[in-house]
Amino acid sequence: MTFGEKLYQLRKQHGFSQEVLAEKLNTSRQAVSKWENNNGYPETEKLILLARLFQVSLDDLLMEERDIGLESYRTEDNMGNLERDKTEKDGYYVNRETASGFLLYYKRKFLLLGAGCGILAGCNAVRYSSTEPGFFELAVGPALDAVSGLLLLAIVLYIILKQNPYRNLRKKELIFAADVKKELQEEFSKVKVALLAGIVICMLIVGISEMQFACSLDVNWEAMYLMSEVEMLRDAILQMILMGICGFVTVFCVGVYWSYAVLLRMDWQSK
């Protein structure tokens, strides 16, 4: 059991809201919410106050391999909270702040991933859509592929190695605070159409662009082959920008859609 889970359990057992606990610790409700979501630890002074307030040892509070027993809290005042904790023990409490943090974290994550995929898609578009294969395949193509591939690899490694503060939200069933799920559903309904439209439009642009290039190549091969280097460079840059933007938008929209879908479908109370 993590520190955040223990803190949430102890707070509920004593019937404290996040605001009440924050007042007792002389801190903010946001700080308490952050600790409960395993986004950090209180300073030493507040850890000692927590241990005294909940009458547990620091070892029991901080060491994950130790669970906090419920027997010492079975008073008449806390029996209602204990029954609720039994019902929610496999769940993870999510308020609006936590849900917004989860969505923002994954939006930033897919923003980086989309940028890497967009650059890779743009570089490959230049290589494979060129009217002068020899020049790009022998000179520019390999360099663009290497740089864009390494950049995407670096982004993927950064995402994998960076600590994910919302890992528990993907592993456990979620218990939403009052009206939070409804607000998220309404928010998702508003952005869902835009996300799906962005994906479809980008896919259509890529398909139409490639079809137009193939048709032009069949009809005007000689004219295209005799294009000047300036014209070739212009077309290559435009193709690179177009495919890069489409790749970026597609990955980002898919990522944001996935983030909302994961957060909402894990509401165990709706099952």
XYZ file of N, CA and C in Angstrom:
813
model
N 0.845 -1.192 0.000
C 0.000 0.000 0.000
C 0.880 1.241 0.000
N 0.631 2.152 -0.922
C 1.456 3.348 -1.037
C 1.109 4.356 0.058
N 1.981 5.351 0.205
C 1.741 6.398 1.195
C 0.427 7.113 0.917
N 0.178 7.425 -0.363
C -1.054 8.126 -0.709
C -2.292 7.340 -0.353
N -2.264 6.038 -0.589
C -3.399 5.187 -0.251
C -3.611 5.127 1.263
N -2.513 5.045 2.008
C -2.620 5.028 3.469
C -3.200 6.344 3.989
N -2.722 7.444 3.433
C -3.205 8.747 3.882
C -4.692 8.893 3.590
N -5.113 8.477 2.406
C -6.536 8.543 2.057
C -7.368 7.683 3.006
N -6.895 6.472 3.277
C -7.614 5.561 4.156
C -7.721 6.121 5.567
N -6.608 6.630 6.103
C -6.618 7.182 7.457
C -7.516 8.413 7.549
N -7.473 9.247 6.533
C -8.316 10.443 6.543
C -9.801 10.069 6.559
N -10.160 9.078 5.756
C -11.550 8.646 5.709
C -11.970 7.972 7.017
N -11.065 7.199 7.605
C -11.380 6.521 8.855
C -11.659 7.501 9.981
N -10.988 8.645 9.938
C -11.183 9.654 10.987
C -12.270 10.660 10.609
N -12.860 10.492 9.420
C -13.955 11.372 9.026
C -13.515 12.768 8.654
N -12.254 12.924 8.227
C -11.745 14.232 7.840
C -11.938 14.444 6.334
N -12.326 15.628 5.952
C -12.267 16.017 4.549
C -10.845 16.490 4.249
N -10.532 16.667 2.993
C -9.204 17.174 2.648
C -8.993 18.574 3.215
N -10.059 19.369 3.239
C -9.944 20.731 3.782
C -9.640 20.710 5.277
N -10.332 19.810 6.006
C -10.120 19.731 7.458
C -8.701 19.263 7.767
N -8.238 18.228 7.059
C -6.881 17.731 7.292
C -5.845 18.794 6.937
N -6.093 19.508 5.852
C -5.160 20.568 5.451
C -5.076 21.655 6.520
N -6.215 21.982 7.124
C -6.231 22.994 8.182
C -5.447 22.527 9.402
N -5.579 21.249 9.736
C -4.851 20.714 10.891
C -3.347 20.692 10.651
N -2.957 20.555 9.381
C -1.532 20.504 9.047
C -0.980 21.863 8.629
N -1.872 22.862 8.619
C -1.463 24.205 8.205
C -0.918 24.188 6.769
N -1.685 23.551 5.893
C -1.289 23.492 4.492
C -2.540 23.658 3.641
N -2.445 23.419 2.355
C -3.575 23.610 1.451
C -4.236 22.280 1.112
N -5.498 22.350 0.695
C -6.204 21.147 0.263
C -5.528 20.529 -0.962
N -4.975 21.389 -1.847
C -4.285 20.886 -3.028
C -3.078 20.036 -2.659
N -2.405 20.430 -1.574
C -1.247 19.651 -1.128
C -1.680 18.274 -0.637
N -2.780 18.223 0.112
C -3.292 16.935 0.597
C -3.694 16.050 -0.579
N -4.380 16.636 -1.551
C -4.780 15.880 -2.739
C -3.560 15.355 -3.490
N -2.531 16.174 -3.573
C -1.289 15.761 -4.235
C -0.651 14.575 -3.518
N -0.608 14.607 -2.213
C -0.021 13.487 -1.452
C -0.836 12.222 -1.641
N -2.159 12.342 -1.601
C -3.015 11.163 -1.733
C -2.903 10.527 -3.113
N -2.522 11.305 -4.113
C -2.350 10.781 -5.467
C -0.904 10.409 -5.765
N -0.094 10.320 -4.693
C 1.307 9.892 -4.820
C 2.120 10.798 -5.736
N 1.820 12.085 -5.681
C 2.585 13.062 -6.460
C 3.659 13.755 -5.611
N 3.940 13.198 -4.447
C 4.948 13.784 -3.582
C 4.685 13.407 -2.135
N 5.589 13.836 -1.276
C 5.472 13.533 0.158
C 5.492 14.839 0.954
N 4.842 14.836 2.117
C 4.923 16.013 2.986
C 6.348 16.178 3.524
N 6.644 17.368 3.976
C 7.931 17.577 4.622
C 7.964 16.858 5.962
N 9.154 16.693 6.516
C 9.328 15.891 7.732
C 8.433 16.346 8.870
N 8.324 17.648 9.066
C 7.501 18.171 10.161
C 6.044 17.736 10.025
N 5.528 17.771 8.798
C 4.131 17.389 8.583
C 3.948 15.877 8.650
N 4.968 15.116 8.300
C 4.885 13.667 8.456
C 4.742 13.294 9.932
N 5.492 13.985 10.775
C 5.399 13.734 12.213
C 4.018 14.108 12.735
N 3.488 15.244 12.247
C 2.141 15.652 12.653
C 1.094 14.630 12.214
N 1.252 14.091 11.014
C 0.323 13.073 10.525
C 0.374 11.820 11.391
N 1.595 11.394 11.724
C 1.744 10.192 12.562
C 1.091 10.395 13.926
N 1.270 11.573 14.518
C 0.651 11.857 15.816
C -0.862 11.977 15.692
N -1.315 12.631 14.635
C -2.744 12.844 14.450
C -3.489 11.522 14.281
N -2.912 10.610 13.501
C -3.563 9.333 13.218
C -3.084 8.216 14.141
N -2.150 8.531 15.046
C -1.644 7.577 16.030
C -1.077 6.316 15.365
N -0.207 6.547 14.404
C 0.513 5.461 13.743
C 1.993 5.819 13.745
N 2.842 4.822 13.514
C 4.271 5.080 13.465
C 4.664 5.597 12.082
N 5.798 6.268 12.026
C 6.291 6.749 10.741
C 6.610 5.594 9.801
N 7.104 4.488 10.359
C 7.391 3.314 9.527
C 6.117 2.787 8.873
N 5.042 2.681 9.671
C 3.775 2.203 9.111
C 3.243 3.168 8.054
N 3.523 4.434 8.243
C 3.006 5.444 7.334
C 3.772 5.486 6.016
N 5.089 5.256 6.080
C 5.939 5.461 4.904
C 6.331 4.181 4.180
N 6.443 3.075 4.897
C 6.924 1.836 4.267
C 5.771 1.138 3.545
N 5.931 0.939 2.233
C 4.841 0.402 1.422
C 4.517 -1.042 1.770
N 5.509 -1.782 2.263
C 5.257 -3.196 2.566
C 4.434 -3.376 3.839
N 4.217 -2.284 4.573
C 3.415 -2.370 5.797
C 2.030 -1.785 5.544
N 1.008 -2.550 5.912
C -0.362 -2.076 5.826
C -0.811 -1.564 7.184
N -1.714 -0.614 7.155
C -2.242 -0.045 8.391
C -3.509 -0.793 8.763
N -3.532 -1.400 9.965
C -4.705 -2.162 10.393
C -5.888 -1.258 10.689
N -7.068 -1.849 10.627
C -8.285 -1.078 10.867
C -8.827 -1.254 12.286
N -8.297 -2.224 13.032
C -8.891 -2.555 14.313
C -8.916 -1.382 15.283
N -7.838 -0.607 15.290
C -7.738 0.475 16.270
C -8.705 1.615 15.979
N -9.367 1.565 14.822
C -10.264 2.667 14.476
C -11.728 2.257 14.512
N -12.026 1.080 15.070
C -13.395 0.602 15.063
C -14.177 1.205 16.245
N -14.381 2.489 16.143
C -15.215 3.171 17.128
C -16.577 3.414 16.502
N -17.562 3.766 17.348
C -18.901 3.992 16.828
C -18.931 5.153 15.841
N -18.103 6.152 16.103
C -18.095 7.320 15.222
C -17.536 7.002 13.853
N -16.679 5.960 13.785
C -16.000 5.678 12.519
C -16.546 4.454 11.798
N -17.548 3.791 12.353
C -18.043 2.574 11.720
C -18.613 2.838 10.334
N -19.302 3.999 10.177
C -19.829 4.324 8.849
C -18.725 4.512 7.833
N -17.644 5.189 8.262
C -16.509 5.386 7.364
C -15.831 4.070 7.040
N -15.755 3.164 8.039
C -15.118 1.871 7.808
C -15.894 1.053 6.788
N -17.216 1.066 6.904
C -18.014 0.322 5.942
C -17.829 0.888 4.549
N -17.732 2.199 4.440
C -17.511 2.823 3.139
C -16.149 2.451 2.588
N -15.143 2.415 3.482
C -13.807 2.047 3.034
C -13.764 0.608 2.543
N -14.541 -0.285 3.195
C -14.582 -1.664 2.732
C -15.135 -1.734 1.319
N -16.151 -0.917 1.057
C -16.757 -0.908 -0.269
C -15.812 -0.325 -1.306
N -15.002 0.679 -0.888
C -14.167 1.411 -1.839
C -12.704 0.979 -1.799
N -12.385 -0.107 -1.071
C -10.984 -0.444 -0.850
C -10.241 -0.768 -2.144
N -10.962 -1.261 -3.162
C -10.314 -1.584 -4.423
C -10.362 -0.424 -5.408
N -10.905 0.693 -4.978
C -11.046 1.830 -5.876
C -10.047 2.930 -5.568
N -10.080 3.955 -6.409
C -9.189 5.099 -6.262
C -10.029 6.362 -6.359
N -10.000 7.165 -5.317
C -10.826 8.367 -5.259
C -10.297 9.430 -6.219
N -11.196 9.995 -7.022
C -10.802 10.989 -8.025
C -11.692 12.217 -7.878
N -11.063 13.348 -7.564
C -11.788 14.611 -7.569
C -11.507 15.342 -8.888
N -12.054 16.535 -9.025
C -11.908 17.271 -10.286
C -10.445 17.633 -10.553
N -9.748 17.989 -9.490
C -8.346 18.361 -9.647
C -7.513 17.185 -10.150
N -7.752 16.003 -9.615
C -7.019 14.817 -10.039
C -7.344 14.464 -11.487
N -8.627 14.525 -11.854
C -9.032 14.216 -13.228
C -8.400 15.199 -14.214
N -8.394 16.481 -13.865
C -7.787 17.483 -14.741
C -6.282 17.263 -14.866
N -5.640 16.891 -13.747
C -4.208 16.609 -13.795
C -3.892 15.412 -14.668
N -4.721 14.372 -14.577
C -4.551 13.176 -15.416
C -4.640 13.538 -16.891
N -5.661 14.303 -17.262
C -5.854 14.680 -18.669
C -4.730 15.591 -19.159
N -4.311 16.534 -18.326
C -3.235 17.439 -18.719
C -1.924 16.689 -18.906
N -1.654 15.726 -18.016
C -0.421 14.941 -18.111
C -0.359 14.195 -19.441
N -1.455 13.545 -19.812
C -1.449 12.763 -21.053
C -1.546 13.645 -22.292
N -2.138 14.819 -22.175
C -2.128 15.753 -23.303
C -0.697 16.190 -23.611
N 0.058 16.494 -22.572
C 1.462 16.875 -22.767
C 2.275 15.706 -23.327
N 1.972 14.517 -22.845
C 2.659 13.311 -23.289
C 2.432 13.077 -24.782
N 1.184 13.162 -25.204
C 0.866 12.936 -26.615
C 1.227 14.143 -27.478
N 1.386 15.302 -26.861
C 1.884 16.463 -27.601
C 3.326 16.213 -28.050
N 4.142 15.697 -27.140
C 5.525 15.351 -27.481
C 5.578 14.215 -28.493
N 4.794 13.174 -28.240
C 4.789 12.028 -29.138
C 4.283 12.417 -30.523
N 3.268 13.265 -30.569
C 2.746 13.733 -31.848
C 3.765 14.556 -32.611
N 4.532 15.385 -31.886
C 5.568 16.184 -32.542
C 6.624 15.286 -33.173
N 7.045 14.247 -32.434
C 8.031 13.317 -32.988
C 7.507 12.566 -34.195
N 6.263 12.087 -34.113
C 5.663 11.363 -35.238
C 5.443 12.292 -36.432
N 5.083 13.547 -36.171
C 4.890 14.503 -37.254
C 6.182 14.786 -38.002
N 7.271 14.947 -37.253
C 8.571 15.190 -37.893
C 8.990 13.976 -38.715
N 8.793 12.786 -38.166
C 9.138 11.566 -38.897
C 8.296 11.422 -40.162
N 6.992 11.697 -40.044
C 6.113 11.605 -41.208
C 6.487 12.630 -42.267
N 6.825 13.850 -41.848
C 7.223 14.879 -42.797
C 8.502 14.534 -43.527
N 9.471 14.022 -42.801
C 10.752 13.660 -43.420
C 10.579 12.513 -44.419
N 9.769 11.532 -44.073
C 9.532 10.432 -44.994
C 8.710 10.868 -46.196
N 7.829 11.861 -45.995
C 7.048 12.370 -47.120
C 7.954 13.015 -48.150
N 8.986 13.715 -47.706
C 9.937 14.330 -48.624
C 10.678 13.262 -49.412
N 11.037 12.203 -48.727
C 11.832 11.168 -49.384
C 11.034 10.390 -50.414
N 9.827 9.993 -50.064
C 9.067 9.102 -50.929
C 8.173 9.829 -51.926
N 7.993 11.123 -51.769
C 7.164 11.872 -52.705
C 8.003 12.731 -53.644
N 9.295 12.547 -53.656
C 10.176 13.356 -54.478
C 10.068 12.970 -55.954
N 10.233 13.964 -56.827
C 10.253 13.710 -58.264
C 11.654 13.410 -58.756
N 12.619 13.474 -57.880
C 14.016 13.215 -58.252
C 14.582 12.228 -57.240
N 14.246 10.936 -57.364
C 14.610 9.956 -56.343
C 16.095 9.915 -56.025
N 16.899 10.021 -57.017
C 18.331 9.896 -56.784
C 18.872 10.932 -55.823
N 18.477 12.168 -55.991
C 18.983 13.258 -55.157
C 18.581 13.069 -53.693
N 17.292 12.813 -53.445
C 16.827 12.700 -52.075
C 17.232 11.379 -51.429
N 17.183 10.297 -52.185
C 17.532 9.000 -51.613
C 19.006 8.911 -51.253
N 19.863 9.562 -52.046
C 21.294 9.455 -51.820
C 21.841 10.533 -50.887
N 21.180 11.662 -50.808
C 21.722 12.780 -50.031
C 20.843 13.166 -48.834
N 19.653 13.659 -49.145
C 18.814 14.228 -48.090
C 18.072 13.153 -47.306
N 17.545 12.143 -48.009
C 16.708 11.122 -47.382
C 17.316 10.448 -46.174
N 18.509 9.860 -46.298
C 19.109 9.176 -45.147
C 19.320 10.083 -43.940
N 19.725 11.317 -44.190
C 19.954 12.253 -43.087
C 18.653 12.588 -42.367
N 17.588 12.844 -43.159
C 16.297 13.161 -42.552
C 15.748 11.972 -41.760
N 15.888 10.776 -42.340
C 15.405 9.579 -41.649
C 16.141 9.359 -40.328
N 17.455 9.535 -40.344
C 18.257 9.309 -39.145
C 17.911 10.313 -38.048
N 17.837 11.590 -38.422
C 17.558 12.634 -37.428
C 16.150 12.473 -36.842
N 15.155 12.295 -37.720
C 13.776 12.178 -37.243
C 13.567 10.895 -36.442
N 14.215 9.804 -36.870
C 14.094 8.544 -36.135
C 14.707 8.627 -34.748
N 15.888 9.252 -34.648
C 16.533 9.414 -33.349
C 15.729 10.335 -32.434
N 15.150 11.375 -33.024
C 14.336 12.292 -32.234
C 13.111 11.585 -31.665
N 12.439 10.801 -32.506
C 11.268 10.058 -32.028
C 11.665 9.041 -30.964
N 12.789 8.375 -31.152
C 13.266 7.410 -30.160
C 13.558 8.094 -28.826
N 14.177 9.286 -28.888
C 14.474 10.036 -27.669
C 13.192 10.431 -26.935
N 12.178 10.829 -27.683
C 10.903 11.216 -27.071
C 10.241 10.010 -26.406
N 10.252 8.869 -27.094
C 9.649 7.658 -26.543
C 10.363 7.228 -25.264
N 11.684 7.260 -25.276
C 12.452 6.891 -24.083
C 12.182 7.853 -22.930
N 12.079 9.133 -23.245
C 11.785 10.129 -22.216
C 10.423 9.856 -21.575
N 9.428 9.530 -22.397
C 8.089 9.248 -21.889
C 8.095 7.991 -21.027
N 8.828 6.960 -21.471
C 8.863 5.698 -20.733
C 9.569 5.857 -19.392
N 10.694 6.583 -19.399
C 11.508 6.694 -18.197
C 10.983 7.727 -17.203
N 10.201 8.688 -17.668
C 9.687 9.710 -16.769
C 8.650 9.109 -15.836
N 8.718 9.471 -14.574
C 7.784 8.939 -13.582
C 6.365 9.401 -13.885
N 5.451 8.451 -13.911
C 4.052 8.745 -14.185
C 3.292 8.872 -12.865
N 2.901 10.083 -12.477
C 2.215 10.250 -11.181
C 0.781 9.737 -11.185
N 0.265 9.371 -12.362
C -1.117 8.927 -12.456
C -1.225 7.458 -12.849
N -0.169 6.699 -12.550
C -0.164 5.285 -12.916
C -1.310 4.523 -12.222
N -1.579 4.897 -10.959
C -2.628 4.194 -10.210
C -4.011 4.369 -10.831
N -4.233 5.484 -11.514
C -5.537 5.735 -12.103
C -5.818 4.792 -13.261
N -4.756 4.220 -13.846
C -4.943 3.269 -14.941
C -5.006 1.829 -14.439
N -4.562 1.605 -13.212
C -4.509 0.243 -12.681
C -5.726 -0.113 -11.837
N -6.359 0.898 -11.249
C -7.433 0.632 -10.307
C -8.762 1.180 -10.808
N -9.812 0.652 -10.213
C -11.131 1.197 -10.484
C -11.214 2.586 -9.846
N -11.958 3.462 -10.480
C -12.031 4.837 -10.016
C -13.370 5.132 -9.353
N -13.283 5.898 -8.274
C -14.469 6.354 -7.567
C -14.481 7.877 -7.664
N -15.390 8.400 -8.454
C -15.395 9.833 -8.725
C -16.105 10.608 -7.627
N -15.597 11.797 -7.369
C -16.279 12.711 -6.463
C -17.607 13.139 -7.101
N -18.465 13.719 -6.291
C -19.798 14.095 -6.759
C -19.726 15.003 -7.981
N -20.497 14.660 -9.002
C -20.660 15.440 -10.236
C -19.408 15.485 -11.119
N -18.296 14.880 -10.681
C -17.080 14.942 -11.488
C -17.238 14.139 -12.775
N -17.787 12.925 -12.664
C -17.955 12.092 -13.849
C -18.899 12.752 -14.858
N -19.966 13.354 -14.352
C -20.912 14.028 -15.239
C -20.233 15.183 -15.971
N -19.422 15.949 -15.256
C -18.700 17.058 -15.883
C -17.722 16.558 -16.937
N -17.035 15.450 -16.633
C -16.098 14.892 -17.603
C -16.812 14.373 -18.847
N -17.972 13.751 -18.648
C -18.730 13.251 -19.791
C -19.203 14.390 -20.682
N -19.662 15.466 -20.069
C -20.088 16.630 -20.845
C -18.913 17.258 -21.581
N -17.781 17.334 -20.902
C -16.574 17.885 -21.522
C -16.110 17.013 -22.689
N -16.154 15.697 -22.491
C -15.744 14.758 -23.536
C -16.676 14.841 -24.741
N -17.981 15.007 -24.480
C -18.942 15.119 -25.574
C -18.650 16.331 -26.446
N -18.175 17.407 -25.836
C -17.887 18.624 -26.591
C -16.635 18.477 -27.462
N -15.624 17.783 -26.944
C -14.364 17.696 -27.687
C -14.284 16.460 -28.579
N -15.176 15.469 -28.335
C -15.091 14.212 -29.081
C -15.256 14.421 -30.578
N -16.227 15.238 -30.961
C -16.480 15.478 -32.382
C -15.282 16.149 -33.040
N -14.701 17.126 -32.334
C -13.536 17.817 -32.885
C -12.339 16.877 -33.036
N -12.140 15.987 -32.067
C -11.027 15.047 -32.125
C -11.200 14.064 -33.290
N -12.395 13.501 -33.414
C -12.653 12.558 -34.501
C -12.573 13.254 -35.854
N -13.070 14.489 -35.936
C -13.000 15.238 -37.182
C -11.549 15.513 -37.567
N -10.715 15.847 -36.586
C -9.303 16.091 -36.865
C -8.609 14.861 -37.416
N -8.919 13.698 -36.838
C -8.312 12.447 -37.306
C -8.741 12.146 -38.741
N -10.048 12.239 -38.993
C -10.577 11.917 -40.327
C -10.041 12.886 -41.374
N -10.039 14.180 -41.065
C -9.564 15.184 -42.021
C -8.093 14.954 -42.377
N -7.286 14.661 -41.367
C -5.857 14.424 -41.625
C -5.648 13.187 -42.504
N -6.404 12.138 -42.236
C -6.286 10.932 -43.047
C -6.716 11.191 -44.487
N -7.780 11.987 -44.668
C -8.230 12.333 -46.014
C -7.199 13.184 -46.744
N -6.591 14.125 -46.030
C -5.570 14.985 -46.653
C -4.395 14.151 -47.134
N -3.952 13.208 -46.304
C -2.832 12.352 -46.690
C -3.202 11.501 -47.902
N -4.391 10.905 -47.869
C -4.814 10.064 -48.986
C -4.964 10.834 -50.277
N -5.629 11.996 -50.219
C -5.820 12.817 -51.418
C -4.497 13.323 -51.956
N -3.600 13.727 -51.062
C -2.291 14.231 -51.487
C -1.490 13.169 -52.230
N -1.475 11.963 -51.696
C -0.727 10.889 -52.337
C -1.363 10.469 -53.662
N -2.695 10.466 -53.719
C -3.382 10.135 -54.963
C -3.131 11.192 -56.030
N -3.148 12.445 -55.608
C -2.890 13.529 -56.551
C -1.468 13.466 -57.078
N -0.529 13.129 -56.200
C 0.868 13.015 -56.631
C 1.034 11.877 -57.635
N 0.376 10.735 -57.357
C 0.476 9.582 -58.261
C -0.131 9.889 -59.618
N -1.289 10.576 -59.635
C -1.929 10.927 -60.907
C -1.081 11.912 -61.698
N -0.537 12.902 -60.995
C 0.312 13.890 -61.667
C 1.562 13.237 -62.222
N 2.089 12.255 -61.508
C 3.295 11.563 -61.966
C 3.036 10.790 -63.254
N 1.858 10.181 -63.366
C 1.515 9.426 -64.572
C 1.262 10.340 -65.760
N 0.626 11.461 -65.522
C 0.220 12.345 -66.618
C 1.350 13.260 -67.054
N 2.066 13.824 -66.112
C 3.062 14.864 -66.430
C 4.461 14.446 -65.986
N 4.843 13.212 -66.256
C 6.134 12.736 -65.798
C 7.291 13.562 -66.344
N 7.270 13.840 -67.637
C 8.381 14.566 -68.249
C 8.485 15.979 -67.693
N 7.343 16.652 -67.543
C 7.363 18.019 -67.005
C 7.859 18.037 -65.566
N 7.436 17.057 -64.788
C 7.861 17.002 -63.390
C 9.340 16.639 -63.275
N 9.803 15.782 -64.172
C 11.208 15.376 -64.121
C 12.145 16.538 -64.442
N 11.639 17.489 -65.274
C 12.455 18.629 -65.690
C 12.260 19.850 -64.792
N 11.649 19.665 -63.660
C 11.458 20.790 -62.730
C 12.801 21.295 -62.219
N 12.884 22.583 -61.963
C 14.121 23.157 -61.444
C 14.304 22.745 -59.988
N 15.530 22.919 -59.475
C 15.802 22.550 -58.087
C 14.997 23.412 -57.112
N 14.769 24.673 -57.484
C 13.986 25.551 -56.618
C 12.548 25.063 -56.523
N 11.975 24.674 -57.659
C 10.607 24.172 -57.662
C 10.505 22.855 -56.893
N 11.516 21.998 -57.069
C 11.528 20.738 -56.342
C 11.625 20.968 -54.836
N 12.476 21.911 -54.455
C 12.636 22.216 -53.039
C 11.362 22.793 -52.460
N 10.712 23.656 -53.225
C 9.442 24.233 -52.767
C 8.397 23.148 -52.531
N 8.245 22.266 -53.514
C 7.260 21.190 -53.376
C 7.604 20.252 -52.223
N 8.905 19.990 -52.067
C 9.333 19.089 -50.998
C 9.021 19.683 -49.623
N 9.266 20.982 -49.455
C 9.009 21.640 -48.171
C 7.510 21.682 -47.872
N 6.712 21.988 -48.891
C 5.262 22.016 -48.695
C 4.733 20.637 -48.318
N 5.250 19.608 -49.017
C 4.828 18.243 -48.703
C 5.252 17.849 -47.289
N 6.449 18.254 -46.922
C 6.966 17.950 -45.588
C 6.104 18.590 -44.504
N 5.757 19.863 -44.684
C 4.938 20.573 -43.700
C 3.546 19.962 -43.605
N 2.950 19.660 -44.768
C 1.600 19.109 -44.791
C 1.534 17.757 -44.094
N 2.451 16.859 -44.435
C 2.442 15.531 -43.832
C 2.820 15.588 -42.350
N 3.729 16.505 -42.019
C 4.118 16.659 -40.617
C 2.963 17.115 -39.750
N 2.217 18.101 -40.226
C 1.063 18.596 -39.478
C 0.007 17.502 -39.334
N -0.238 16.778 -40.428
C -1.240 15.704 -40.375
C -0.822 14.610 -39.391
N 0.442 14.241 -39.407
C 0.922 13.234 -38.466
C 0.796 13.693 -37.029
N 1.162 14.939 -36.769
C 1.081 15.485 -35.417
C -0.361 15.537 -34.923
N -1.252 16.093 -35.731
C -2.658 16.243 -35.328
C -3.301 14.880 -35.091
N -3.000 13.912 -35.964
C -3.597 12.583 -35.825
C -3.199 11.931 -34.508
N -1.902 11.913 -34.204
C -1.425 11.274 -32.977
C -1.955 12.006 -31.740
N -1.954 13.331 -31.773
C -2.425 14.104 -30.621
C -3.914 13.878 -30.372
N -4.713 13.902 -31.439
C -6.157 13.696 -31.291
C -6.460 12.289 -30.773
N -5.760 11.289 -31.296
C -5.949 9.922 -30.824
C -5.583 9.830 -29.339
N -4.496 10.477 -28.944
C -4.056 10.443 -27.554
C -5.042 11.097 -26.599
N -5.568 12.256 -26.979
C -6.535 12.950 -26.115
C -7.824 12.140 -26.004
N -8.265 11.582 -27.118
C -9.471 10.735 -27.110
C -9.256 9.533 -26.183
N -8.087 8.911 -26.293
C -7.761 7.759 -25.451
C -7.761 8.153 -23.980
N -7.232 9.335 -23.651
C -7.150 9.779 -22.257
C -8.537 9.906 -21.636
N -9.450 10.553 -22.355
C -10.815 10.676 -21.844
C -11.479 9.306 -21.730
N -11.286 8.465 -22.746
C -11.931 7.152 -22.748
C -11.458 6.301 -21.576
N -10.156 6.318 -21.299
C -9.610 5.539 -20.183
C -10.152 6.053 -18.856
N -10.196 7.342 -18.695
C -10.645 7.917 -17.426
C -12.122 7.625 -17.176
N -12.934 7.719 -18.200
C -14.373 7.554 -18.011
C -14.806 6.099 -17.939
N -14.180 5.238 -18.688
C -14.622 3.839 -18.703
C -14.227 3.099 -17.431
N -13.377 3.688 -16.573
C -12.932 3.012 -15.363
C -13.787 3.358 -14.158
N -14.914 4.000 -14.392
C -15.818 4.297 -13.272
C -16.577 3.029 -12.904
N -16.166 2.363 -11.846
C -16.740 1.056 -11.483
C -18.199 1.150 -11.066
N -18.625 2.324 -10.658
C -20.003 2.456 -10.234
C -20.977 2.374 -11.406
N -20.471 2.564 -12.622
C -21.343 2.501 -13.793
C -21.408 1.118 -14.371
N -20.615 0.144 -13.808
C -20.579 -1.202 -14.350
C -21.748 -2.013 -13.803
